[in-house]
Amino acid sequence: MVVAAVGLIAVVGAVIGVVTTVALHSYLQEQLDGRLEEAVGRAARPPREVVVHAGSLDFVALGGQHWGTVGARVAPDGAVGAGARSNGSLSRVPSERLDALSAGQTAALGSVPRDGRPHTVALPGLGDYRAAFAPDGSLVMGLPLDDVQDTVGTLVAVEACVTGAGLLAAGIAGAAMVGFALRPLRRVAATATLVAELPLHQGEVALHVRVPESESDGRTEVGQVGAALNRMLGHVGSALAARQESEMRVRRFVADASHELRTPLASIRGYAELTRRGDERPGPRTRHALGRIESETERMSGLVEDLLLLARLDSGRPLAYAPLDLSPLVVDAVSDAQAAGPGHRWRLDLPVEPMTVRGDAARLPQVLVNLLANARVHTPEGTTVTARVRAADGGGAVRLEVVDDGPGIAPELLPHVFERFARGDASRSRAAGSTGLGLALVQAVVTAHGGTVTVESVPGRTVFAVVLPGGRGGPGEGAGGAPGAASGAASGGASDGVPGEVYEVSVAGAGEVAGGDAASERGAVARGDDGSEPGPGVGPLVP
């Protein structure tokens, strides 16, 4: 705005300067032309008291003639004779007050049109002159333009200086005035920026930010903007409050419904199992119906438990944090996944040193179970699933990855995999046993721990990555921070393993050992390719 105003002032100043200069030049030149006509008239008809010899150039230095006047006689045949220029001498002898013109200067003087009107002519070595012939053509005279040009040049310099100073002053004053005038608008913008930085997309939002009353006066344009912004913020705050109230009602309903459904589902399942195991042996159809009742109640119970857990996490219920070593938890979860999906190839990639995080010992294992179950359910048999734990880049965080070489996730489903009830099967078939809440639970639990979960998928490689903040816990501390508390700690000789080795979980019968004779409380220990036992933190692999 200031630049535009200064530019407009500059244009106006330039126009005024040009018009003034042209007008002054025309005025001064007209005055000079008037003096030239008077000088030509005096030379053609000198006063009676002044004696001018015929053919002489004394008329150039007559009294009243301007210093620097030039003139020449014209012969009857029209040829311009010798010329002279007054030198400003105070001598009484006219010839001593004259300097002869050169041939070139005389020729230039004689080139003036002989129409009796003044014309501008450049005389070599003398500059520009206004020259004119006498009406009878007997002589030609000229007056210098130096005074006119000097006056116009001085005017141009003064105008340029004044215009420049005016533009500088206008720029400074305009910037100050605009800054002062826009100060309330900047406060309005600051309020809008503060609102834009609020987390309005989730949770309870207290939108108390408003434009100050001094900046929302409807009598000014800026005040009208501030008042409009306050009205908009009031409407947005009301809408957010209504949204939050609606969400809270839904959460309370889900929590209450889930809680109330747990007992009837447990009763239905118990009665079905009691009937199937009673003294009276039911028929085949009855046994099939009872089996279906048990399986459906089990599925419904799992769904209700998931919904109840999500409702509790949404309500911000605190978790029981304690230092946990992820490696034993991963070993236990992979062992359970191998038992549920023996057709898959299960691998472990664990570090030698403990990977300790601060987490809830009852919730973090559910993250592992859900990620491994997702890989087992949505990939065909023969797929290799690798559970990997390592330190994240910087900050002491721990990174857990579940990688499979299955067909991958459809690109259109990938942005929605962590949404509730998101399923790859659009028909909502129950054949796979998926409720669509597993990955939503993963995200909710990880977020409650202050971590992040991401997914990358292309055909042949899908990676679910969980990053959790690191926690304090010394070597040998298991779940809950107690030494040896984690089940599945490696049995004797574990320190002889190969650091960072990848171990494959193999299927073994009850009490059998995959690749060795040592056994632990949960099963046999899988050995590396060289026959050695796995390194620290690898633990039992076969249930």
XYZ file of C-alpha atoms in Angstrom:
543
model
C 0.000 0.000 0.000
C 2.775 2.417 0.928
C 4.730 1.566 -2.215
C 1.645 2.144 -4.365
C 0.985 5.502 -2.690
C 4.613 6.603 -3.087
C 4.566 5.499 -6.716
C 1.402 7.486 -7.372
C 2.944 10.541 -5.730
C 6.041 10.103 -7.874
C 3.953 9.984 -11.056
C 2.015 13.076 -10.030
C 5.245 14.899 -9.138
C 6.807 13.950 -12.468
C 3.775 15.214 -14.401
C 3.763 18.476 -12.446
C 7.515 18.906 -12.991
C 7.304 18.310 -16.730
C 4.369 20.688 -17.179
C 6.059 23.392 -15.076
C 9.328 23.037 -16.940
C 7.704 23.232 -20.367
C 5.572 26.229 -19.336
C 8.557 28.129 -17.900
C 10.698 27.345 -20.950
C 7.967 28.612 -23.254
C 7.470 31.753 -21.186
C 11.190 32.617 -21.039
C 11.625 31.904 -24.728
C 8.715 34.195 -25.586
C 10.323 36.943 -23.520
C 13.625 36.388 -25.343
C 11.841 36.501 -28.697
C 10.280 39.818 -27.707
C 13.704 41.281 -26.884
C 15.062 39.900 -30.158
C 12.338 41.620 -32.161
C 13.061 44.907 -30.357
C 16.790 44.532 -31.062
C 16.152 43.840 -34.775
C 13.853 46.853 -34.933
C 16.483 49.161 -33.328
C 19.162 47.853 -35.692
C 16.987 48.304 -38.793
C 15.796 51.782 -37.721
C 18.332 53.209 -35.258
C 17.416 56.317 -33.215
C 18.223 59.682 -34.773
C 20.783 60.527 -32.124
C 22.714 57.331 -32.889
C 25.003 57.453 -35.900
C 25.411 54.106 -37.623
C 27.700 54.023 -40.615
C 26.310 52.298 -43.666
C 27.591 48.759 -44.028
C 29.087 48.688 -40.537
C 28.232 46.241 -37.743
C 27.885 48.946 -35.114
C 24.190 48.068 -34.705
C 25.258 44.882 -32.867
C 26.693 46.928 -29.971
C 24.059 49.669 -29.831
C 22.887 50.754 -26.407
C 20.354 48.434 -24.903
C 21.622 45.394 -26.797
C 22.190 42.234 -24.706
C 25.736 41.097 -24.125
C 26.545 38.268 -26.514
C 24.259 39.560 -29.268
C 25.351 38.474 -32.750
C 24.523 40.023 -36.058
C 25.504 40.261 -39.721
C 24.744 42.414 -42.751
C 22.986 40.971 -45.781
C 24.083 42.064 -49.239
C 21.510 43.125 -51.834
C 22.044 39.790 -53.549
C 21.058 38.013 -50.324
C 24.515 36.901 -49.296
C 25.308 37.171 -45.615
C 28.454 39.180 -45.041
C 30.799 39.248 -42.138
C 29.244 38.955 -38.665
C 30.135 40.215 -35.210
C 29.322 39.538 -31.559
C 29.146 42.056 -28.744
C 31.745 41.343 -26.071
C 30.364 43.501 -23.272
C 33.220 46.029 -23.344
C 32.589 49.506 -21.888
C 34.579 51.280 -24.584
C 32.963 54.248 -26.306
C 34.267 53.092 -29.668
C 31.658 50.694 -31.167
C 34.247 48.661 -33.054
C 36.022 47.865 -29.783
C 32.853 46.420 -28.328
C 32.608 43.792 -31.104
C 34.302 40.459 -31.852
C 34.230 39.071 -35.360
C 32.377 35.828 -36.063
C 34.066 32.972 -37.802
C 32.970 31.861 -41.222
C 31.241 28.815 -39.750
C 29.397 30.875 -37.186
C 28.361 33.373 -39.849
C 27.172 30.585 -42.142
C 25.120 29.044 -39.307
C 23.604 32.452 -38.543
C 22.711 32.941 -42.184
C 20.933 29.555 -42.349
C 18.011 30.886 -40.338
C 14.771 30.984 -42.358
C 14.150 34.498 -43.680
C 10.512 34.759 -42.634
C 11.096 37.470 -40.047
C 10.236 35.156 -37.108
C 12.676 33.965 -34.404
C 14.223 30.523 -34.799
C 16.656 28.522 -32.702
C 20.060 27.999 -34.258
C 23.276 26.458 -32.886
C 26.378 28.558 -33.498
C 29.625 26.590 -33.339
C 31.496 27.444 -30.153
C 28.793 29.820 -28.894
C 25.823 27.590 -28.143
C 22.152 27.972 -28.960
C 20.700 31.308 -30.134
C 17.342 32.701 -31.107
C 17.920 34.458 -34.440
C 15.701 36.363 -36.897
C 16.079 38.450 -40.084
C 14.940 42.007 -40.277
C 11.645 42.553 -42.086
C 13.502 44.154 -45.006
C 16.118 41.398 -45.051
C 19.025 43.791 -44.625
C 20.436 42.162 -41.523
C 20.160 39.173 -39.227
C 20.527 39.191 -35.421
C 20.511 36.615 -32.635
C 20.308 36.537 -28.830
C 21.845 33.743 -26.689
C 19.626 31.115 -24.995
C 22.063 30.631 -22.081
C 19.895 32.452 -19.542
C 16.797 30.531 -20.552
C 18.567 27.191 -20.421
C 20.246 27.946 -17.087
C 16.948 28.967 -15.535
C 15.157 25.848 -16.816
C 18.039 23.613 -15.665
C 17.934 25.132 -12.179
C 14.184 24.572 -12.049
C 14.588 20.900 -13.064
C 17.232 20.354 -10.367
C 15.083 21.996 -7.708
C 12.040 19.980 -8.756
C 14.025 16.720 -8.661
C 15.381 17.443 -5.172
C 12.041 18.546 -3.808
C 10.244 15.571 -5.369
C 12.819 13.124 -4.006
C 12.627 14.595 -0.523
C 8.842 14.586 -0.712
C 8.759 10.940 -1.783
C 11.093 9.963 1.064
C 9.007 11.860 3.589
C 5.800 10.424 2.135
C 7.216 6.899 2.317
C 8.267 7.248 5.950
C 5.052 8.956 6.986
C 2.933 6.522 4.976
C 4.666 3.496 6.496
C 4.141 4.884 9.982
C 0.491 5.704 9.327
C -0.268 2.381 7.680
C 1.519 0.505 10.470
C -0.492 2.367 13.073
C -3.738 1.863 11.145
C -3.100 -1.871 10.619
C -2.053 -2.571 14.207
C -5.602 -3.657 15.170
C -5.762 -5.853 12.082
C -2.528 -7.545 13.130
C -4.099 -8.310 16.497
C -7.078 -9.841 14.695
C -4.692 -11.903 12.564
C -2.826 -13.021 15.697
C -6.111 -14.198 17.193
C -6.955 -16.134 14.030
C -3.480 -17.698 14.020
C -3.858 -18.740 17.656
C -7.166 -20.424 16.858
C -5.639 -22.171 13.834
C -2.958 -23.693 16.076
C -5.502 -25.226 18.479
C -6.093 -29.012 18.168
C -9.712 -28.760 17.030
C -9.873 -32.173 15.366
C -10.232 -34.267 18.502
C -10.901 -34.178 22.197
C -12.619 -31.518 24.247
C -11.775 -28.068 22.918
C -12.222 -24.943 25.036
C -12.435 -22.221 22.399
C -12.200 -19.149 24.603
C -9.955 -17.120 22.303
C -11.606 -13.904 21.122
C -10.614 -10.610 19.541
C -10.423 -7.891 22.245
C -13.416 -5.584 22.459
C -11.225 -2.614 21.583
C -10.521 -4.242 18.216
C -14.095 -5.330 17.489
C -15.744 -1.899 17.304
C -18.304 -2.058 14.502
C -17.751 1.610 13.630
C -14.453 0.836 11.885
C -13.617 -1.580 9.098
C -11.064 -3.444 11.221
C -13.547 -3.550 14.090
C -16.151 -5.091 11.789
C -13.651 -7.812 10.820
C -12.891 -8.463 14.499
C -16.591 -8.625 15.400
C -17.266 -11.021 12.510
C -14.380 -13.227 13.644
C -15.736 -13.281 17.194
C -19.161 -14.332 15.933
C -17.594 -17.061 13.814
C -15.519 -18.308 16.764
C -18.665 -18.379 18.880
C -20.451 -20.550 16.301
C -17.412 -22.819 15.941
C -17.127 -23.163 19.716
C -20.801 -24.114 19.969
C -20.402 -26.680 17.179
C -17.312 -28.160 18.834
C -19.082 -28.368 22.176
C -22.036 -30.130 20.551
C -19.663 -32.521 18.771
C -17.821 -33.284 21.992
C -21.065 -33.888 23.863
C -22.248 -36.225 21.108
C -18.963 -38.122 21.186
C -19.102 -38.417 24.952
C -22.650 -39.792 24.773
C -21.546 -42.358 22.197
C -18.517 -43.327 24.286
C -20.607 -43.672 27.431
C -23.118 -45.769 25.523
C -20.403 -48.024 24.088
C -18.741 -48.405 27.489
C -22.021 -49.074 29.280
C -23.287 -51.441 26.593
C -19.983 -53.329 26.476
C -19.901 -53.616 30.242
C -23.505 -54.792 30.440
C -23.055 -57.334 27.629
C -20.133 -59.087 29.267
C -22.248 -60.899 31.869
C -25.013 -62.169 29.540
C -22.455 -63.363 26.993
C -20.519 -65.183 29.682
C -23.759 -66.774 30.918
C -24.791 -67.886 27.416
C -21.374 -69.380 26.816
C -21.359 -71.111 30.203
C -24.832 -72.592 29.777
C -23.961 -73.818 26.274
C -20.820 -75.499 27.527
C -22.671 -76.957 30.533
C -25.360 -78.394 28.277
C -22.788 -79.899 25.918
C -20.929 -81.530 28.836
C -24.046 -82.656 30.748
C -25.110 -86.198 31.549
C -27.605 -86.264 28.710
C -25.734 -86.734 25.462
C -27.252 -84.424 22.814
C -27.700 -85.388 19.223
C -25.379 -84.306 16.381
C -27.488 -81.303 15.428
C -27.738 -80.142 19.000
C -23.973 -80.511 19.481
C -23.396 -78.527 16.298
C -25.801 -75.805 17.460
C -24.165 -75.635 20.885
C -20.740 -75.382 19.235
C -21.948 -72.522 17.094
C -23.437 -70.806 20.148
C -20.108 -71.098 21.972
C -18.059 -69.829 19.010
C -20.376 -66.893 18.389
C -20.496 -65.926 22.051
C -16.703 -66.148 22.148
C -16.473 -63.879 19.114
C -18.993 -61.463 20.602
C -17.141 -61.465 23.909
C -13.930 -60.532 22.125
C -15.709 -57.747 20.263
C -17.239 -56.430 23.475
C -13.868 -56.494 25.241
C -12.279 -54.582 22.348
C -15.030 -51.970 22.376
C -14.748 -51.586 26.134
C -10.984 -51.134 25.932
C -11.325 -48.517 23.181
C -13.919 -46.653 25.219
C -11.621 -46.651 28.243
C -8.668 -45.410 26.194
C -10.822 -42.700 24.606
C -11.881 -41.508 28.031
C -8.217 -41.031 28.955
C -8.089 -43.657 31.665
C -4.457 -43.815 32.885
C -2.326 -46.865 32.233
C -0.043 -48.672 34.682
C 3.414 -47.735 33.421
C 6.505 -49.730 34.352
C 9.839 -50.516 32.669
C 9.355 -53.371 30.202
C 11.863 -55.254 28.059
C 10.207 -55.753 24.666
C 12.277 -58.779 23.651
C 10.621 -61.319 26.015
C 7.194 -59.917 25.128
C 7.927 -60.386 21.426
C 9.150 -63.937 22.022
C 5.964 -64.853 23.889
C 3.718 -63.240 21.273
C 5.489 -64.961 18.360
C 5.270 -68.281 20.178
C 1.514 -67.851 20.574
C 1.167 -66.763 16.923
C 3.121 -69.839 15.770
C 0.764 -72.059 17.716
C -2.261 -70.368 16.142
C -0.786 -70.313 12.615
C 1.590 -73.256 12.105
C 1.292 -72.858 8.343
C 3.261 -69.578 8.441
C 7.006 -69.175 8.869
C 7.710 -67.121 11.983
C 11.045 -65.386 12.493
C 12.583 -63.324 15.288
C 15.145 -60.556 14.873
C 16.110 -59.368 18.362
C 19.080 -57.418 19.673
C 21.454 -58.674 22.359
C 20.882 -55.785 24.750
C 17.492 -55.250 26.414
C 15.132 -52.880 24.625
C 13.366 -51.227 27.572
C 10.295 -49.041 27.320
C 7.881 -47.622 29.865
C 4.574 -49.310 29.235
C 1.552 -51.125 30.571
C 2.329 -54.810 30.964
C -1.305 -55.680 30.232
C -1.667 -53.525 27.082
C 1.620 -53.689 25.181
C 1.364 -57.483 24.663
C -2.030 -56.847 23.066
C -0.312 -54.628 20.488
C 2.035 -57.478 19.574
C -0.758 -60.051 19.520
C -2.960 -57.920 17.263
C -0.160 -57.138 14.784
C 0.872 -60.779 14.520
C -2.760 -61.896 14.274
C -3.324 -59.378 11.493
C -0.360 -60.825 9.577
C -1.568 -64.395 10.193
C -5.198 -63.794 9.209
C -4.611 -61.683 6.089
C -1.734 -63.607 4.487
C -1.762 -67.107 2.983
C 0.008 -70.086 4.517
C 3.695 -70.209 3.772
C 4.109 -66.462 4.317
C 7.168 -65.452 6.317
C 6.411 -63.111 9.220
C 9.332 -61.445 11.007
C 9.111 -59.668 14.370
C 11.997 -57.246 14.762
C 13.053 -55.031 17.675
C 15.773 -52.390 17.478
C 16.678 -48.952 18.729
C 15.007 -46.115 16.856
C 16.993 -43.252 15.391
C 17.866 -40.929 18.277
C 16.005 -40.031 21.445
C 16.371 -43.453 23.082
C 13.135 -44.702 21.500
C 12.537 -48.350 20.600
C 11.217 -49.503 17.228
C 9.145 -52.666 16.853
C 8.426 -53.982 13.364
C 6.214 -56.781 12.092
C 7.181 -57.572 8.497
C 5.575 -60.105 6.162
C 6.088 -61.021 2.516
C 2.400 -61.512 1.801
C 0.299 -59.966 -0.983
C 0.183 -56.570 0.734
C -2.627 -54.156 1.528
C -4.803 -52.649 -1.183
C -3.734 -49.028 -1.880
C -7.260 -47.712 -1.381
C -7.459 -49.386 2.051
C -3.986 -48.377 3.258
C -4.948 -44.872 4.550
C -7.824 -46.386 6.588
C -6.280 -49.499 8.157
C -6.193 -47.949 11.644
C -9.801 -46.822 11.555
C -12.373 -48.682 13.589
C -14.221 -51.460 11.787
C -11.972 -51.024 8.740
C -11.819 -54.364 6.931
C -10.333 -55.467 3.665
C -13.395 -57.631 2.986
C -16.112 -55.276 1.785
C -18.740 -57.976 2.284
C -18.050 -57.971 6.050
C -17.683 -61.742 5.949
C -16.941 -63.499 9.232
C -14.952 -66.264 7.603
C -11.637 -64.710 8.621
C -12.826 -63.945 12.150
C -11.863 -60.274 11.929
C -13.873 -57.620 13.755
C -12.061 -54.632 12.227
C -10.948 -53.391 15.644
C -7.527 -54.994 15.978
C -5.443 -52.285 14.320
C -7.617 -49.568 15.858
C -6.717 -51.010 19.256
C -3.059 -51.033 18.269
C -3.144 -47.349 17.419
C -5.107 -46.456 20.554
C -2.742 -48.325 22.888
C 0.404 -47.020 21.173
C -0.924 -43.454 21.243
C -1.745 -43.820 24.944
C 1.921 -44.771 25.467
C 3.069 -41.632 23.634
C 4.255 -43.586 20.601
C 3.403 -43.810 16.912
C 2.395 -46.626 14.586
C 2.762 -46.562 10.803
C 2.312 -48.979 7.941
C 4.023 -49.345 4.573
C 2.825 -51.933 2.102
C 3.643 -53.067 -1.404
C 3.032 -56.493 -2.901
C 5.568 -58.800 -1.293
C 6.402 -56.604 1.702
C 4.209 -55.094 4.425
C 5.762 -53.368 7.433
C 3.908 -52.302 10.570
C 6.274 -50.116 12.636
C 5.654 -49.115 16.248
C 7.928 -46.513 17.869
C 7.729 -46.247 21.663
C 9.557 -43.873 24.005
C 12.420 -45.534 25.833
C 12.234 -46.274 29.563
C 14.682 -47.001 32.332
C 15.357 -50.579 33.303
C 18.573 -52.456 33.898
C 19.639 -55.668 32.199
C 17.766 -58.672 33.436
C 14.623 -56.716 34.317
C 11.545 -58.242 32.816
C 7.960 -57.132 32.590
C 7.063 -54.765 35.302
C 10.718 -54.036 35.997
C 11.280 -57.113 38.256
C 14.270 -59.330 37.506
C 13.214 -62.518 35.841
C 9.571 -61.542 35.746
C 9.234 -61.940 31.985
C 8.231 -65.426 31.025
C 10.313 -67.017 28.385
C 13.698 -65.689 29.526
C 16.431 -67.651 27.851
C 17.575 -70.730 29.744
C 21.185 -71.408 30.664
C 23.744 -70.909 27.932
C 21.807 -68.063 26.331
C 24.814 -65.789 26.606
C 26.670 -67.980 24.096
C 24.344 -67.047 21.245
C 25.166 -64.933 18.209
C 24.245 -61.237 18.680
C 21.639 -59.974 16.270
C 21.059 -63.445 14.737
C 17.670 -64.099 13.108
C 15.967 -67.192 14.491
C 13.104 -69.101 12.975
C 10.315 -70.545 15.082
C 9.789 -74.214 14.251
C 6.940 -76.565 15.115
C 7.641 -79.154 17.822
C 5.453 -81.659 19.533
C 4.657 -81.553 23.215
C 7.868 -81.813 25.195
C 10.026 -82.080 22.026
C 12.880 -79.718 21.219
C 13.423 -78.062 17.828
C 17.115 -78.577 17.154
C 18.199 -79.430 20.754
C 17.371 -80.996 24.103
C 17.067 -77.934 26.354
C 13.543 -76.971 27.338
C 11.935 -74.100 29.174
C 8.656 -73.540 30.940
C 6.895 -72.581 27.647
C 8.576 -75.043 25.261
C 11.746 -75.764 23.386
C 14.394 -73.254 22.362
C 14.964 -72.784 18.640
C 18.623 -72.730 17.703
C 20.505 -70.725 15.106
C 21.873 -72.068 11.877
C 25.141 -73.019 13.577
C 23.405 -75.003 16.310
C 24.081 -72.430 19.041
C 21.384 -71.229 21.375
C 19.892 -67.768 20.718
C 21.438 -64.721 22.300
C 20.086 -62.849 25.305
C 16.490 -61.748 25.055
C 15.534 -64.321 22.411
C 13.921 -66.762 24.846
C 11.708 -69.771 24.122
C 10.204 -69.880 20.673
C 7.930 -72.936 20.550
C 4.902 -73.319 22.817
